[in-house]
Amino acid sequence: MSKFIILTDSSCDLPAAMASELEVEVLPLTVYIEGDNYRNYLDGREIGFHDFYQRLQTAKNVKTSAVNQAQFLEVLEPMVAAGNDVLYLGFSSGLSGTYNAGALAVRELSERYPQRKVYAVDTLCASLGQGLLVYLCCMKRREGATIEEVRDYAEATKLHLCHWFTVDDLMFLKRGGRVSAATAIVGSMLSIKPVMHVDDEGHLIKVDTARGRKASIRALVAEMEKRGIDLPNQHIFISHGDCEDDANYLAKLIREKFPVKDITINYVGPVIGAHSGPGTLALFFLGAKR
């Protein structure tokens, strides 16, 4: 295996055991609930994922925090000073300031340690879309690719990483300014569910609507059928906002329709879940384009 560190942030939403097995370093972001702050570790050590979504149902004041440049330097500099090369794969700059802070830290360390290779990639991905890109990059590293080869692979692959989402409660998107109050109220009354994706600039965009939860889940599968490439060799990722039954139903529909290699299911973590809400369901796969 090539010897360099792959660092990402906790918006990747990878299962903790998978992140450990991949030997990826993960920097936790922070969520604030009614004045209490919790770091979003992948193993849920500061706040469990189910507990988070239970609190989110009634909490009036929920915020999230990006990692700043000083926090990145605290983590990155000891790695680089110890003689390691580092590749940072960051949460979409279209959704958070985290990547920009990481990129500034990388630039500073590249100047301070010119003998080391320190790179940053704006994945333009979120949740297990970011996780899937990290997973694929770790597989390349395991195959012996150099840090430059993995960096270039990430850049070449990220706009083929399809993100398709639906949510069960439009009010959380209304809080974040993703839909209007009128759309949220009428949509909730009529059981209208948005179908969304992350675009080429890393922004969450509403694309379509479906009438009812099952229809919105089938719409995700339809997008996979339309856009997916080489599905028999793909490891598909699904993330959910405390709605595991729906995630398993989505996985069942996929397996019935496509001979995929494997499917990983995990929670949408607190940092993204604070904005998308309980009942979020997201599907990630490689396609000809997003």
mmCIF file of C-alpha atoms in Angstrom:
data_model
loop_
_atom_site.group_PDB
_atom_site.id
_atom_site.type_symbol
_atom_site.label_atom_id
_atom_site.label_comp_id
_atom_site.label_asym_id
_atom_site.label_seq_id
_atom_site.Cartn_x
_atom_site.Cartn_y
_atom_site.Cartn_z
ATOM 1 C CA MET A 1 0.000 0.000 0.000
ATOM 2 C CA SER A 2 1.182 3.534 -0.739
ATOM 3 C CA LYS A 3 2.135 5.294 2.480
ATOM 4 C CA PHE A 4 0.198 8.534 2.833
ATOM 5 C CA ILE A 5 -2.685 9.686 5.012
ATOM 6 C CA ILE A 6 -6.186 10.264 3.674
ATOM 7 C CA LEU A 7 -8.042 12.771 5.849
ATOM 8 C CA THR A 8 -11.708 13.677 5.560
ATOM 9 C CA ASP A 9 -14.345 15.251 7.808
ATOM 10 C CA SER A 10 -17.316 13.708 9.552
ATOM 11 C CA SER A 11 -19.794 14.875 6.915
ATOM 12 C CA CYS A 12 -18.663 11.772 5.019
ATOM 13 C CA ASP A 13 -21.089 9.756 7.228
ATOM 14 C CA LEU A 14 -19.076 6.551 6.795
ATOM 15 C CA PRO A 15 -19.804 3.744 9.257
ATOM 16 C CA ALA A 16 -17.167 4.001 11.994
ATOM 17 C CA ALA A 17 -16.017 0.404 11.462
ATOM 18 C CA MET A 18 -15.573 0.990 7.720
ATOM 19 C CA ALA A 19 -13.569 4.198 8.297
ATOM 20 C CA SER A 20 -11.319 2.306 10.702
ATOM 21 C CA GLU A 21 -10.847 -0.583 8.273
ATOM 22 C CA LEU A 22 -10.027 1.874 5.479
ATOM 23 C CA GLU A 23 -7.475 3.613 7.740
ATOM 24 C CA VAL A 24 -8.922 7.024 6.976
ATOM 25 C CA GLU A 25 -8.535 9.902 9.454
ATOM 26 C CA VAL A 26 -11.771 11.773 10.181
ATOM 27 C CA LEU A 27 -12.067 15.287 11.609
ATOM 28 C CA PRO A 28 -15.370 15.823 13.485
ATOM 29 C CA LEU A 29 -17.629 18.795 12.754
ATOM 30 C CA THR A 30 -19.929 20.173 15.477
ATOM 31 C CA VAL A 31 -23.678 20.401 16.003
ATOM 32 C CA TYR A 32 -25.338 22.690 18.595
ATOM 33 C CA ILE A 33 -28.723 21.706 20.049
ATOM 34 C CA GLU A 34 -30.462 24.112 22.407
ATOM 35 C CA GLY A 35 -27.087 25.457 23.582
ATOM 36 C CA ASP A 36 -25.401 22.061 23.967
ATOM 37 C CA ASN A 37 -22.573 21.273 21.567
ATOM 38 C CA TYR A 38 -21.612 17.819 20.292
ATOM 39 C CA ARG A 39 -18.816 16.783 17.985
ATOM 40 C CA ASN A 40 -20.049 14.599 15.149
ATOM 41 C CA TYR A 41 -17.832 11.537 15.597
ATOM 42 C CA LEU A 42 -18.631 8.653 13.271
ATOM 43 C CA ASP A 43 -19.195 6.322 16.222
ATOM 44 C CA GLY A 44 -21.710 8.692 17.833
ATOM 45 C CA ARG A 45 -19.685 8.874 21.049
ATOM 46 C CA GLU A 46 -20.909 12.380 21.981
ATOM 47 C CA ILE A 47 -24.477 12.013 20.722
ATOM 48 C CA GLY A 48 -26.034 8.839 19.354
ATOM 49 C CA PHE A 49 -27.654 9.094 15.933
ATOM 50 C CA HIS A 50 -31.106 7.939 17.036
ATOM 51 C CA ASP A 51 -30.920 10.226 20.084
ATOM 52 C CA PHE A 52 -29.951 13.143 17.846
ATOM 53 C CA TYR A 53 -32.992 12.664 15.598
ATOM 54 C CA GLN A 54 -35.265 12.303 18.619
ATOM 55 C CA ARG A 55 -34.029 15.658 19.943
ATOM 56 C CA LEU A 56 -34.276 17.232 16.506
ATOM 57 C CA GLN A 57 -38.024 16.561 16.438
ATOM 58 C CA THR A 58 -38.690 19.132 19.169
ATOM 59 C CA ALA A 59 -35.563 21.322 19.308
ATOM 60 C CA LYS A 60 -36.117 24.943 18.310
ATOM 61 C CA ASN A 61 -32.453 26.009 18.146
ATOM 62 C CA VAL A 62 -30.155 23.728 16.149
ATOM 63 C CA LYS A 63 -26.979 24.950 14.425
ATOM 64 C CA THR A 64 -23.876 23.416 12.922
ATOM 65 C CA SER A 65 -20.281 24.577 12.796
ATOM 66 C CA ALA A 66 -17.573 24.155 10.176
ATOM 67 C CA VAL A 67 -14.014 23.316 11.208
ATOM 68 C CA ASN A 68 -11.822 26.435 11.079
ATOM 69 C CA GLN A 69 -8.263 26.784 9.783
ATOM 70 C CA ALA A 70 -6.688 26.675 13.257
ATOM 71 C CA GLN A 71 -8.488 23.409 14.044
ATOM 72 C CA PHE A 72 -7.270 21.914 10.776
ATOM 73 C CA LEU A 73 -3.702 22.951 11.580
ATOM 74 C CA GLU A 74 -3.955 21.303 15.010
ATOM 75 C CA VAL A 75 -4.749 17.996 13.317
ATOM 76 C CA LEU A 76 -2.704 18.275 10.123
ATOM 77 C CA GLU A 77 0.589 19.729 11.357
ATOM 78 C CA PRO A 78 1.527 16.796 13.645
ATOM 79 C CA MET A 79 0.886 14.423 10.723
ATOM 80 C CA VAL A 80 3.086 16.427 8.362
ATOM 81 C CA ALA A 81 5.773 17.155 10.962
ATOM 82 C CA ALA A 82 6.031 13.396 11.589
ATOM 83 C CA GLY A 83 6.979 12.918 7.938
ATOM 84 C CA ASN A 84 3.624 11.984 6.425
ATOM 85 C CA ASP A 85 2.153 13.122 3.136
ATOM 86 C CA VAL A 86 -1.558 13.965 3.448
ATOM 87 C CA LEU A 87 -4.525 14.103 1.070
ATOM 88 C CA TYR A 88 -7.578 15.954 2.454
ATOM 89 C CA LEU A 89 -10.935 15.103 0.830
ATOM 90 C CA GLY A 90 -13.346 17.776 2.032
ATOM 91 C CA PHE A 91 -17.091 18.339 2.427
ATOM 92 C CA SER A 92 -18.586 20.221 -0.527
ATOM 93 C CA SER A 93 -17.678 23.923 -0.599
ATOM 94 C CA GLY A 94 -21.194 24.466 -1.961
ATOM 95 C CA LEU A 95 -22.657 23.453 1.410
ATOM 96 C CA SER A 96 -20.047 24.382 4.031
ATOM 97 C CA GLY A 97 -16.985 26.519 4.688
ATOM 98 C CA THR A 98 -15.123 23.468 5.999
ATOM 99 C CA TYR A 99 -13.272 22.690 2.759
ATOM 100 C CA ASN A 100 -12.053 26.277 2.331
ATOM 101 C CA ALA A 101 -10.595 26.269 5.860
ATOM 102 C CA GLY A 102 -8.906 22.947 5.162
ATOM 103 C CA ALA A 103 -7.490 24.180 1.862
ATOM 104 C CA LEU A 104 -5.980 27.234 3.581
ATOM 105 C CA ALA A 105 -4.376 24.989 6.192
ATOM 106 C CA VAL A 106 -3.015 22.732 3.452
ATOM 107 C CA ARG A 107 -1.524 25.722 1.626
ATOM 108 C CA GLU A 108 0.125 26.978 4.812
ATOM 109 C CA LEU A 109 1.627 23.565 5.593
ATOM 110 C CA SER A 110 2.835 23.112 2.001
ATOM 111 C CA GLU A 111 4.820 26.328 2.403
ATOM 112 C CA ARG A 112 6.075 25.422 5.879
ATOM 113 C CA TYR A 113 7.061 21.858 4.927
ATOM 114 C CA PRO A 114 8.093 22.038 1.255
ATOM 115 C CA GLN A 115 9.566 18.533 1.411
ATOM 116 C CA ARG A 116 6.107 17.044 2.119
ATOM 117 C CA LYS A 117 3.165 16.514 -0.221
ATOM 118 C CA VAL A 118 -0.033 17.996 1.216
ATOM 119 C CA TYR A 119 -3.070 18.260 -1.055
ATOM 120 C CA ALA A 120 -6.749 19.191 -0.721
ATOM 121 C CA VAL A 121 -9.668 18.157 -2.939
ATOM 122 C CA ASP A 122 -13.071 19.838 -2.817
ATOM 123 C CA THR A 123 -15.172 16.702 -3.291
ATOM 124 C CA LEU A 124 -18.344 18.712 -4.057
ATOM 125 C CA CYS A 125 -19.973 15.778 -2.247
ATOM 126 C CA ALA A 126 -21.964 15.344 0.950
ATOM 127 C CA SER A 127 -22.984 12.589 3.357
ATOM 128 C CA LEU A 128 -22.281 9.109 2.003
ATOM 129 C CA GLY A 129 -21.604 10.635 -1.415
ATOM 130 C CA GLN A 130 -18.480 12.088 0.172
ATOM 131 C CA GLY A 131 -18.084 8.771 1.992
ATOM 132 C CA LEU A 132 -18.275 6.826 -1.260
ATOM 133 C CA LEU A 133 -15.603 9.003 -2.880
ATOM 134 C CA VAL A 134 -13.379 8.556 0.184
ATOM 135 C CA TYR A 135 -13.976 4.784 0.038
ATOM 136 C CA LEU A 136 -13.019 4.643 -3.649
ATOM 137 C CA CYS A 137 -9.876 6.704 -3.014
ATOM 138 C CA CYS A 138 -8.879 4.400 -0.162
ATOM 139 C CA MET A 139 -9.303 1.438 -2.520
ATOM 140 C CA LYS A 140 -6.960 3.140 -5.002
ATOM 141 C CA ARG A 141 -4.403 3.730 -2.233
ATOM 142 C CA ARG A 142 -4.699 0.061 -1.233
ATOM 143 C CA GLU A 143 -3.957 -0.927 -4.837
ATOM 144 C CA GLY A 144 -0.700 1.034 -4.636
ATOM 145 C CA ALA A 145 -1.635 4.341 -6.285
ATOM 146 C CA THR A 146 0.530 7.331 -5.352
ATOM 147 C CA ILE A 147 -0.873 10.346 -3.535
ATOM 148 C CA GLU A 148 -0.918 12.314 -6.806
ATOM 149 C CA GLU A 149 -2.704 9.467 -8.586
ATOM 150 C CA VAL A 150 -5.361 9.275 -5.849
ATOM 151 C CA ARG A 151 -5.771 13.071 -5.849
ATOM 152 C CA ASP A 152 -6.226 13.062 -9.624
ATOM 153 C CA TYR A 153 -8.645 10.109 -9.392
ATOM 154 C CA ALA A 154 -10.750 12.035 -6.858
ATOM 155 C CA GLU A 155 -10.855 15.090 -9.135
ATOM 156 C CA ALA A 156 -11.760 12.966 -12.181
ATOM 157 C CA THR A 157 -14.426 10.947 -10.334
ATOM 158 C CA LYS A 158 -16.255 13.479 -8.149
ATOM 159 C CA LEU A 159 -18.584 14.814 -10.860
ATOM 160 C CA HIS A 160 -19.613 11.236 -11.693
ATOM 161 C CA LEU A 161 -20.734 10.649 -8.123
ATOM 162 C CA CYS A 162 -24.519 10.892 -8.205
ATOM 163 C CA HIS A 163 -26.373 12.107 -5.088
ATOM 164 C CA TRP A 164 -30.170 11.634 -5.025
ATOM 165 C CA PHE A 165 -32.197 12.585 -1.955
ATOM 166 C CA THR A 166 -35.727 12.758 -0.703
ATOM 167 C CA VAL A 167 -37.045 14.000 2.652
ATOM 168 C CA ASP A 168 -40.144 13.173 4.645
ATOM 169 C CA ASP A 169 -40.642 16.544 6.351
ATOM 170 C CA LEU A 170 -40.375 19.704 4.247
ATOM 171 C CA MET A 171 -40.272 21.929 7.327
ATOM 172 C CA PHE A 172 -36.566 21.219 7.869
ATOM 173 C CA LEU A 173 -35.781 22.323 4.313
ATOM 174 C CA LYS A 174 -37.873 25.437 4.965
ATOM 175 C CA ARG A 175 -35.730 26.250 8.028
ATOM 176 C CA GLY A 176 -32.622 26.064 5.872
ATOM 177 C CA GLY A 177 -34.131 28.213 3.118
ATOM 178 C CA ARG A 178 -34.274 25.329 0.607
ATOM 179 C CA VAL A 179 -38.036 25.667 0.076
ATOM 180 C CA SER A 180 -40.512 28.463 0.809
ATOM 181 C CA ALA A 181 -42.873 28.387 3.771
ATOM 182 C CA ALA A 182 -45.850 28.099 1.404
ATOM 183 C CA THR A 183 -44.265 25.162 -0.451
ATOM 184 C CA ALA A 184 -43.507 23.421 2.847
ATOM 185 C CA ILE A 185 -47.029 23.858 4.209
ATOM 186 C CA VAL A 186 -48.867 22.856 1.030
ATOM 187 C CA GLY A 187 -46.436 20.026 0.328
ATOM 188 C CA SER A 188 -46.888 18.624 3.817
ATOM 189 C CA MET A 189 -50.689 18.793 3.530
ATOM 190 C CA LEU A 190 -50.684 16.981 0.169
ATOM 191 C CA SER A 191 -47.859 14.539 1.056
ATOM 192 C CA ILE A 192 -45.669 15.989 -1.705
ATOM 193 C CA LYS A 193 -42.072 14.793 -1.368
ATOM 194 C CA PRO A 194 -39.192 16.588 -3.069
ATOM 195 C CA VAL A 195 -36.644 14.667 -5.132
ATOM 196 C CA MET A 196 -33.275 16.448 -4.995
ATOM 197 C CA HIS A 197 -29.677 16.018 -6.029
ATOM 198 C CA VAL A 198 -26.288 17.641 -5.464
ATOM 199 C CA ASP A 199 -25.252 19.483 -8.614
ATOM 200 C CA ASP A 200 -21.841 19.986 -10.232
ATOM 201 C CA GLU A 201 -21.147 22.965 -7.949
ATOM 202 C CA GLY A 202 -21.888 20.940 -4.832
ATOM 203 C CA HIS A 203 -25.235 22.588 -4.051
ATOM 204 C CA LEU A 204 -28.391 20.747 -2.993
ATOM 205 C CA ILE A 205 -30.984 21.329 -5.730
ATOM 206 C CA LYS A 206 -34.657 20.367 -5.906
ATOM 207 C CA VAL A 207 -35.298 18.594 -9.208
ATOM 208 C CA ASP A 208 -38.752 17.021 -9.008
ATOM 209 C CA THR A 209 -41.577 16.014 -6.674
ATOM 210 C CA ALA A 210 -43.364 12.764 -5.950
ATOM 211 C CA ARG A 211 -46.764 12.117 -4.364
ATOM 212 C CA GLY A 212 -46.143 10.043 -1.258
ATOM 213 C CA ARG A 213 -43.138 8.437 0.392
ATOM 214 C CA LYS A 214 -43.051 5.181 -1.607
ATOM 215 C CA ALA A 215 -43.227 7.116 -4.883
ATOM 216 C CA SER A 216 -40.293 9.318 -3.819
ATOM 217 C CA ILE A 217 -38.216 6.227 -3.001
ATOM 218 C CA ARG A 218 -39.044 4.676 -6.369
ATOM 219 C CA ALA A 219 -37.971 7.967 -7.982
ATOM 220 C CA LEU A 220 -34.478 7.503 -6.515
ATOM 221 C CA VAL A 221 -34.257 4.059 -8.109
ATOM 222 C CA ALA A 222 -35.447 5.525 -11.419
ATOM 223 C CA GLU A 223 -32.604 8.061 -11.330
ATOM 224 C CA MET A 224 -30.140 5.261 -10.699
ATOM 225 C CA GLU A 225 -31.496 3.344 -13.684
ATOM 226 C CA LYS A 226 -31.233 6.454 -15.845
ATOM 227 C CA ARG A 227 -27.747 7.569 -14.788
ATOM 228 C CA GLY A 228 -25.851 4.603 -13.327
ATOM 229 C CA ILE A 229 -22.883 3.037 -15.144
ATOM 230 C CA ASP A 230 -21.361 -0.437 -14.718
ATOM 231 C CA LEU A 231 -23.782 -1.176 -11.857
ATOM 232 C CA PRO A 232 -22.789 -4.864 -11.437
ATOM 233 C CA ASN A 233 -19.352 -3.697 -10.271
ATOM 234 C CA GLN A 234 -20.576 -0.873 -8.044
ATOM 235 C CA HIS A 235 -20.676 -0.621 -4.259
ATOM 236 C CA ILE A 236 -23.811 1.471 -3.623
ATOM 237 C CA PHE A 237 -24.157 3.704 -0.543
ATOM 238 C CA ILE A 238 -27.458 4.719 1.130
ATOM 239 C CA SER A 239 -27.807 7.137 4.049
ATOM 240 C CA HIS A 240 -30.910 7.826 6.120
ATOM 241 C CA GLY A 241 -32.217 10.206 8.766
ATOM 242 C CA ASP A 242 -33.323 7.611 11.325
ATOM 243 C CA CYS A 243 -35.559 5.772 8.828
ATOM 244 C CA GLU A 244 -33.722 2.481 8.456
ATOM 245 C CA ASP A 245 -36.814 0.608 7.258
ATOM 246 C CA ASP A 246 -37.072 2.978 4.292
ATOM 247 C CA ALA A 247 -33.347 2.586 3.604
ATOM 248 C CA ASN A 248 -33.750 -1.208 3.601
ATOM 249 C CA TYR A 249 -36.763 -0.895 1.293
ATOM 250 C CA LEU A 250 -34.690 1.228 -1.102
ATOM 251 C CA ALA A 251 -31.888 -1.371 -0.980
ATOM 252 C CA LYS A 252 -34.433 -4.118 -1.701
ATOM 253 C CA LEU A 253 -35.759 -2.253 -4.766
ATOM 254 C CA ILE A 254 -32.208 -1.769 -6.028
ATOM 255 C CA ARG A 255 -31.272 -5.429 -5.585
ATOM 256 C CA GLU A 256 -34.445 -6.522 -7.377
ATOM 257 C CA LYS A 257 -33.657 -4.304 -10.353
ATOM 258 C CA PHE A 258 -29.851 -4.279 -10.621
ATOM 259 C CA PRO A 259 -27.103 -6.853 -9.935
ATOM 260 C CA VAL A 260 -24.992 -4.459 -7.825
ATOM 261 C CA LYS A 261 -21.809 -5.612 -6.094
ATOM 262 C CA ASP A 262 -22.710 -4.450 -2.575
ATOM 263 C CA ILE A 263 -24.790 -1.905 -0.624
ATOM 264 C CA THR A 264 -23.735 -0.015 2.523
ATOM 265 C CA ILE A 265 -26.398 1.696 4.654
ATOM 266 C CA ASN A 266 -25.682 4.232 7.411
ATOM 267 C CA TYR A 267 -27.145 7.284 9.140
ATOM 268 C CA VAL A 268 -27.081 10.805 7.793
ATOM 269 C CA GLY A 269 -24.938 12.312 10.538
ATOM 270 C CA PRO A 270 -25.999 15.207 12.784
ATOM 271 C CA VAL A 271 -24.240 17.965 10.814
ATOM 272 C CA ILE A 272 -26.178 17.281 7.606
ATOM 273 C CA GLY A 273 -29.226 15.847 9.388
ATOM 274 C CA ALA A 274 -29.702 19.125 11.276
ATOM 275 C CA HIS A 275 -30.600 20.715 7.924
ATOM 276 C CA SER A 276 -32.342 17.838 6.130
ATOM 277 C CA GLY A 277 -34.294 16.466 9.085
ATOM 278 C CA PRO A 278 -35.622 13.071 10.163
ATOM 279 C CA GLY A 279 -36.800 10.890 7.293
ATOM 280 C CA THR A 280 -34.089 11.982 4.871
ATOM 281 C CA LEU A 281 -33.184 9.197 2.456
ATOM 282 C CA ALA A 282 -30.240 9.457 0.068
ATOM 283 C CA LEU A 283 -28.800 7.233 -2.651
ATOM 284 C CA PHE A 284 -25.219 7.428 -3.994
ATOM 285 C CA PHE A 285 -23.702 5.726 -7.028
ATOM 286 C CA LEU A 286 -21.420 6.393 -9.990
ATOM 287 C CA GLY A 287 -22.977 7.674 -13.193
ATOM 288 C CA ALA A 288 -22.011 9.087 -16.577
ATOM 289 C CA LYS A 289 -22.664 12.477 -14.959
ATOM 290 C CA ARG A 290 -24.422 13.766 -11.860
#
